[in-house]
Amino acid sequence: PFFKFWERLVAAVRFEFSLRALDLCRLGSSLSAVDGHVQPQLPTDFAEVVDIRGDRYRDGFARACLYLANRHINGSEPAAATVVVGTEYGNLEAMLRFQRQALAADKMISAQQFQHATTSSASTFVNIDKKLTGGNATLNSGTLTPVAALLHALLHVQTHNPARSHVFVGDAYCAEAVDDIRKQAGPSRRITPGVCYTALNSGSEFQAEVSFGDTAFDLCSASATRLCGIDPAEEHNGAFALHALLLSAQALDVGGCASLGIQFGARRAAVRLTRLIPA
């Protein structure tokens, strides 16, 4: 209901923020229509970055989020530091594994698989592992998830000062997730497992304008740097669109803009970033 409200907005909402960190965790190659059920591959240095104690029940998505968290969250966090996870399928792999074990009356089934009593376990794992006390949120707005997650993170850093939002957007696709995408988007859709991470701070380095609805693409004006080639009709995982947007924003001169528009069916969302002060 929250994001249905934002999707009805006509005018863009504006925020100011600073960009503290940006990273992308690729989980192997793109999944094709033929071999779309291949298990995503973790980075080769995963065991060096993440404490693998307790790793037995984590799925690929939770592991990717923890990998990025351990690379960038070092403990010197403001009190108002929150975790925002934007994902379409999230921890579906772990949820289905648990349900199959229950259906088969598997004697090895254990509550430890969801020891924090939540199926949105990626955000909870990050909060507990990095001792963040500012809260967490897991949200899903379908193909528009990258913009929705960015909006949620911006609302947090504007409301609190000083504040920081740790944002994780993406997916690690199990077989059922791939099948679901194929039914909605057809066999030609590229599906690349991966997670984008960014940390947003209170500040005035950038202005962000966010809009949903029929007029959302007004933010993607000719005066802005439109992100060409980041087409949701080609790549389903919004992690790569978000990473490209923020990477482009980092390279802007003062007054320069970078924008991203996403459409799926009748739904539209867009964000425009403008650099306010020199890098």
Tab-separated table of C-alpha atoms in Angstrom:
chain	number	residue	atom	x	y	z
A	1	PRO	CA	0.000	0.000	0.000
A	2	PHE	CA	2.866	2.414	0.793
A	3	PHE	CA	4.350	2.183	-2.683
A	4	LYS	CA	0.929	2.200	-4.350
A	5	PHE	CA	0.583	5.651	-2.769
A	6	TRP	CA	3.884	6.862	-4.209
A	7	GLU	CA	3.003	5.485	-7.630
A	8	ARG	CA	-0.010	7.808	-7.693
A	9	LEU	CA	2.141	10.917	-7.227
A	10	VAL	CA	2.297	13.283	-10.194
A	11	ALA	CA	5.060	15.670	-9.089
A	12	ALA	CA	8.506	14.438	-8.140
A	13	VAL	CA	9.669	14.466	-4.545
A	14	ARG	CA	13.130	15.918	-3.878
A	15	PHE	CA	15.865	15.004	-1.447
A	16	GLU	CA	19.476	15.932	-0.778
A	17	PHE	CA	22.048	13.314	0.166
A	18	SER	CA	25.690	12.276	-0.090
A	19	LEU	CA	26.915	9.087	-1.709
A	20	ARG	CA	29.331	7.278	0.592
A	21	ALA	CA	29.927	3.910	-1.123
A	22	LEU	CA	28.988	1.919	-4.210
A	23	ASP	CA	29.673	-1.694	-5.133
A	24	LEU	CA	28.283	-4.531	-7.235
A	25	CYS	CA	28.450	-8.238	-6.427
A	26	ARG	CA	28.022	-10.345	-9.555
A	27	LEU	CA	26.963	-13.907	-8.873
A	28	GLY	CA	28.233	-15.644	-11.993
A	29	SER	CA	27.180	-15.296	-15.612
A	30	SER	CA	23.733	-14.487	-17.020
A	31	LEU	CA	21.135	-17.221	-16.807
A	32	SER	CA	19.806	-18.279	-20.201
A	33	ALA	CA	16.498	-19.878	-21.079
A	34	VAL	CA	18.284	-23.215	-21.426
A	35	ASP	CA	20.495	-23.323	-18.337
A	36	GLY	CA	18.535	-20.876	-16.223
A	37	HIS	CA	18.628	-23.147	-13.180
A	38	VAL	CA	22.373	-22.928	-12.600
A	39	GLN	CA	23.340	-22.153	-9.007
A	40	PRO	CA	24.745	-18.582	-8.806
A	41	GLN	CA	28.471	-18.504	-8.065
A	42	LEU	CA	29.750	-16.493	-5.117
A	43	PRO	CA	32.882	-14.303	-5.395
A	44	THR	CA	36.111	-16.294	-5.103
A	45	ASP	CA	37.134	-14.376	-1.948
A	46	PHE	CA	33.801	-14.958	-0.170
A	47	ALA	CA	35.322	-17.077	2.634
A	48	GLU	CA	37.967	-14.386	3.238
A	49	VAL	CA	35.391	-11.617	3.575
A	50	VAL	CA	32.505	-13.386	5.374
A	51	ASP	CA	32.747	-15.484	8.525
A	52	ILE	CA	31.348	-18.782	7.258
A	53	ARG	CA	30.395	-19.972	10.756
A	54	GLY	CA	26.622	-20.266	10.665
A	55	ASP	CA	26.642	-20.199	6.872
A	56	ARG	CA	24.956	-23.594	6.504
A	57	TYR	CA	21.402	-22.270	6.178
A	58	ARG	CA	22.068	-19.046	4.261
A	59	ASP	CA	20.935	-18.873	0.667
A	60	GLY	CA	22.719	-17.157	-2.227
A	61	PHE	CA	20.985	-13.814	-1.732
A	62	ALA	CA	21.773	-13.585	1.989
A	63	ARG	CA	25.397	-14.519	1.266
A	64	ALA	CA	25.735	-11.805	-1.377
A	65	CYS	CA	24.331	-9.175	0.986
A	66	LEU	CA	26.661	-10.255	3.798
A	67	TYR	CA	29.618	-10.193	1.400
A	68	LEU	CA	28.907	-6.572	0.466
A	69	ALA	CA	28.159	-5.600	4.069
A	70	ASN	CA	31.487	-6.967	5.280
A	71	ARG	CA	33.340	-5.142	2.522
A	72	HIS	CA	31.870	-1.753	3.397
A	73	ILE	CA	30.316	-1.576	6.878
A	74	ASN	CA	33.164	-1.158	9.344
A	75	GLY	CA	31.459	-0.417	12.640
A	76	SER	CA	31.816	3.397	12.648
A	77	GLU	CA	28.119	3.900	11.979
A	78	PRO	CA	25.811	6.716	13.106
A	79	ALA	CA	23.048	5.731	15.507
A	80	ALA	CA	20.499	6.240	12.714
A	81	ALA	CA	21.978	3.655	10.339
A	82	THR	CA	19.399	1.484	8.644
A	83	VAL	CA	19.406	-1.397	6.166
A	84	VAL	CA	17.134	-1.281	3.107
A	85	VAL	CA	16.869	-4.411	0.965
A	86	GLY	CA	15.062	-4.178	-2.369
A	87	THR	CA	14.433	-7.549	-3.970
A	88	GLU	CA	11.778	-9.338	-6.002
A	89	TYR	CA	12.533	-12.877	-4.842
A	90	GLY	CA	14.727	-12.352	-1.792
A	91	ASN	CA	15.205	-15.477	0.296
A	92	LEU	CA	12.802	-17.599	-1.766
A	93	GLU	CA	15.463	-20.282	-2.164
A	94	ALA	CA	15.683	-20.812	1.605
A	95	MET	CA	11.920	-20.574	2.082
A	96	LEU	CA	11.228	-23.274	-0.507
A	97	ARG	CA	13.956	-25.525	0.864
A	98	PHE	CA	12.362	-25.315	4.307
A	99	GLN	CA	8.875	-26.071	2.950
A	100	ARG	CA	10.083	-29.058	0.921
A	101	GLN	CA	11.715	-30.507	4.004
A	102	ALA	CA	8.488	-30.063	5.948
A	103	LEU	CA	6.464	-31.691	3.169
A	104	ALA	CA	8.827	-34.657	3.124
A	105	ALA	CA	8.855	-34.929	6.936
A	106	ASP	CA	12.637	-34.556	6.802
A	107	LYS	CA	14.127	-35.314	10.227
A	108	MET	CA	16.887	-32.775	9.567
A	109	ILE	CA	14.449	-29.835	9.380
A	110	SER	CA	15.432	-27.206	11.906
A	111	ALA	CA	14.231	-23.844	13.190
A	112	GLN	CA	17.850	-22.707	12.795
A	113	GLN	CA	17.095	-22.180	9.115
A	114	PHE	CA	15.167	-19.087	10.200
A	115	GLN	CA	16.687	-18.542	13.601
A	116	HIS	CA	15.641	-14.888	13.613
A	117	ALA	CA	11.977	-15.824	12.934
A	118	THR	CA	11.808	-14.044	9.600
A	119	THR	CA	11.788	-15.067	5.956
A	120	SER	CA	13.287	-11.688	5.008
A	121	SER	CA	16.492	-12.967	6.537
A	122	ALA	CA	19.027	-11.116	4.356
A	123	SER	CA	18.328	-7.733	5.969
A	124	THR	CA	18.209	-9.316	9.424
A	125	PHE	CA	21.516	-11.120	8.890
A	126	VAL	CA	23.167	-7.800	7.958
A	127	ASN	CA	21.700	-5.924	10.944
A	128	ILE	CA	22.821	-8.549	13.433
A	129	ASP	CA	26.201	-9.240	11.844
A	130	LYS	CA	27.167	-5.535	11.664
A	131	LYS	CA	25.389	-4.566	14.936
A	132	LEU	CA	23.215	-1.927	13.268
A	133	THR	CA	20.386	-0.691	15.474
A	134	GLY	CA	18.609	1.796	13.178
A	135	GLY	CA	16.190	-0.793	11.826
A	136	ASN	CA	15.760	-2.609	8.525
A	137	ALA	CA	13.242	-2.948	5.737
A	138	THR	CA	12.766	-5.464	2.944
A	139	LEU	CA	10.611	-4.272	0.068
A	140	ASN	CA	9.425	-5.533	-3.301
A	141	SER	CA	7.951	-3.306	-5.985
A	142	GLY	CA	8.483	-5.696	-8.869
A	143	THR	CA	10.556	-4.280	-11.724
A	144	LEU	CA	10.363	-0.833	-10.088
A	145	THR	CA	12.171	-2.085	-6.970
A	146	PRO	CA	15.453	-0.143	-7.558
A	147	VAL	CA	13.613	3.198	-7.502
A	148	ALA	CA	11.390	2.172	-4.578
A	149	ALA	CA	14.409	1.077	-2.502
A	150	LEU	CA	16.237	4.312	-3.282
A	151	LEU	CA	13.165	6.306	-2.223
A	152	HIS	CA	12.939	4.455	1.103
A	153	ALA	CA	16.647	5.059	1.778
A	154	LEU	CA	16.353	8.766	0.911
A	155	LEU	CA	13.374	9.193	3.226
A	156	HIS	CA	15.494	7.831	6.069
A	157	VAL	CA	18.516	10.104	5.538
A	158	GLN	CA	16.264	13.144	5.175
A	159	THR	CA	14.327	12.384	8.368
A	160	HIS	CA	17.410	11.832	10.557
A	161	ASN	CA	20.648	13.836	10.748
A	162	PRO	CA	23.230	12.445	10.822
A	163	ALA	CA	21.957	9.256	9.227
A	164	ARG	CA	23.029	6.539	6.827
A	165	SER	CA	21.094	4.078	4.680
A	166	HIS	CA	22.787	0.855	3.594
A	167	VAL	CA	20.953	-0.220	0.444
A	168	PHE	CA	21.064	-3.686	-1.138
A	169	VAL	CA	19.162	-4.205	-4.402
A	170	GLY	CA	19.090	-7.375	-6.507
A	171	ASP	CA	18.431	-11.091	-6.556
A	172	ALA	CA	20.042	-14.525	-6.638
A	173	TYR	CA	17.608	-16.595	-8.669
A	174	CYS	CA	16.436	-20.072	-7.764
A	175	ALA	CA	14.723	-22.246	-10.381
A	176	GLU	CA	11.227	-21.141	-9.352
A	177	ALA	CA	12.177	-17.455	-9.598
A	178	VAL	CA	13.566	-17.937	-13.114
A	179	ASP	CA	10.411	-19.782	-14.163
A	180	ASP	CA	8.253	-16.974	-12.765
A	181	ILE	CA	10.166	-14.315	-14.726
A	182	ARG	CA	9.898	-16.354	-17.934
A	183	LYS	CA	6.112	-16.531	-17.522
A	184	GLN	CA	5.850	-12.755	-17.101
A	185	ALA	CA	8.528	-11.468	-19.457
A	186	GLY	CA	9.111	-14.241	-21.991
A	187	PRO	CA	12.101	-16.408	-22.835
A	188	SER	CA	14.328	-13.606	-24.175
A	189	ARG	CA	14.651	-11.709	-20.899
A	190	ARG	CA	18.235	-11.669	-19.622
A	191	ILE	CA	18.425	-12.682	-15.953
A	192	THR	CA	21.761	-11.937	-14.289
A	193	PRO	CA	22.124	-12.763	-10.587
A	194	GLY	CA	23.758	-9.995	-8.592
A	195	VAL	CA	23.333	-7.407	-5.842
A	196	CYS	CA	24.115	-3.685	-5.913
A	197	TYR	CA	25.171	-2.019	-2.669
A	198	THR	CA	25.254	1.678	-1.895
A	199	ALA	CA	25.487	3.749	1.281
A	200	LEU	CA	23.665	7.080	1.371
A	201	ASN	CA	24.486	9.722	3.998
A	202	SER	CA	22.794	12.878	5.176
A	203	GLY	CA	24.405	15.639	3.126
A	204	SER	CA	24.132	17.905	0.107
A	205	GLU	CA	26.398	16.296	-2.497
A	206	PHE	CA	23.436	15.381	-4.725
A	207	GLN	CA	19.813	16.217	-5.241
A	208	ALA	CA	17.525	13.283	-5.990
A	209	GLU	CA	14.123	13.637	-7.629
A	210	VAL	CA	11.897	10.562	-7.570
A	211	SER	CA	8.560	10.060	-9.301
A	212	PHE	CA	6.087	7.269	-10.026
A	213	GLY	CA	3.151	7.143	-12.399
A	214	ASP	CA	2.298	8.350	-15.894
A	215	THR	CA	4.462	11.497	-15.751
A	216	ALA	CA	7.469	9.859	-14.097
A	217	PHE	CA	9.514	9.940	-17.293
A	218	ASP	CA	9.402	13.749	-17.280
A	219	LEU	CA	12.490	13.414	-15.065
A	220	CYS	CA	14.325	11.785	-17.967
A	221	SER	CA	14.512	15.019	-19.940
A	222	ALA	CA	16.772	15.842	-22.857
A	223	SER	CA	18.921	17.956	-20.535
A	224	ALA	CA	19.719	14.944	-18.370
A	225	THR	CA	22.129	12.135	-19.044
A	226	ARG	CA	19.676	9.343	-19.833
A	227	LEU	CA	21.094	5.931	-19.063
A	228	CYS	CA	20.903	4.265	-22.439
A	229	GLY	CA	21.257	0.514	-22.702
A	230	ILE	CA	19.889	-0.101	-19.204
A	231	ASP	CA	16.616	-1.476	-20.501
A	232	PRO	CA	14.489	-3.619	-18.181
A	233	ALA	CA	13.171	-5.347	-21.305
A	234	GLU	CA	16.686	-6.764	-21.766
A	235	GLU	CA	18.020	-7.223	-18.207
A	236	HIS	CA	15.567	-8.139	-15.487
A	237	ASN	CA	17.758	-7.604	-12.433
A	238	GLY	CA	17.475	-3.958	-11.357
A	239	ALA	CA	20.771	-4.163	-9.471
A	240	PHE	CA	22.642	-3.353	-12.667
A	241	ALA	CA	20.448	-0.370	-13.575
A	242	LEU	CA	20.873	1.113	-10.088
A	243	HIS	CA	24.635	0.576	-10.140
A	244	ALA	CA	24.932	2.221	-13.568
A	245	LEU	CA	22.872	5.219	-12.415
A	246	LEU	CA	24.967	5.833	-9.296
A	247	LEU	CA	28.246	5.217	-11.128
A	248	SER	CA	27.204	7.783	-13.720
A	249	ALA	CA	26.251	10.247	-10.958
A	250	GLN	CA	29.693	9.949	-9.342
A	251	ALA	CA	31.305	11.196	-12.562
A	252	LEU	CA	29.067	14.278	-12.935
A	253	ASP	CA	30.257	17.866	-12.861
A	254	VAL	CA	28.364	20.375	-10.724
A	255	GLY	CA	24.925	20.907	-12.269
A	256	GLY	CA	25.098	17.709	-14.309
A	257	CYS	CA	22.297	15.150	-14.198
A	258	ALA	CA	21.905	11.398	-14.570
A	259	SER	CA	18.502	9.785	-14.812
A	260	LEU	CA	16.901	6.373	-14.983
A	261	GLY	CA	13.380	5.494	-16.072
A	262	ILE	CA	11.853	2.036	-15.641
A	263	GLN	CA	8.572	0.814	-17.087
A	264	PHE	CA	6.831	-2.530	-16.770
A	265	GLY	CA	3.367	-2.744	-18.255
A	266	ALA	CA	1.472	0.366	-17.189
A	267	ARG	CA	3.743	1.071	-14.219
A	268	ARG	CA	6.474	3.719	-14.411
A	269	ALA	CA	9.139	5.018	-12.059
A	270	ALA	CA	12.035	7.397	-12.581
A	271	VAL	CA	14.823	9.054	-10.647
A	272	ARG	CA	17.047	11.985	-11.596
A	273	LEU	CA	20.267	12.782	-9.737
A	274	THR	CA	21.893	16.226	-9.932
A	275	ARG	CA	25.350	16.980	-8.544
A	276	LEU	CA	25.251	20.040	-6.241
A	277	ILE	CA	28.840	20.316	-5.018
A	278	PRO	CA	32.199	19.184	-6.474
A	279	ALA	CA	33.420	15.670	-5.825
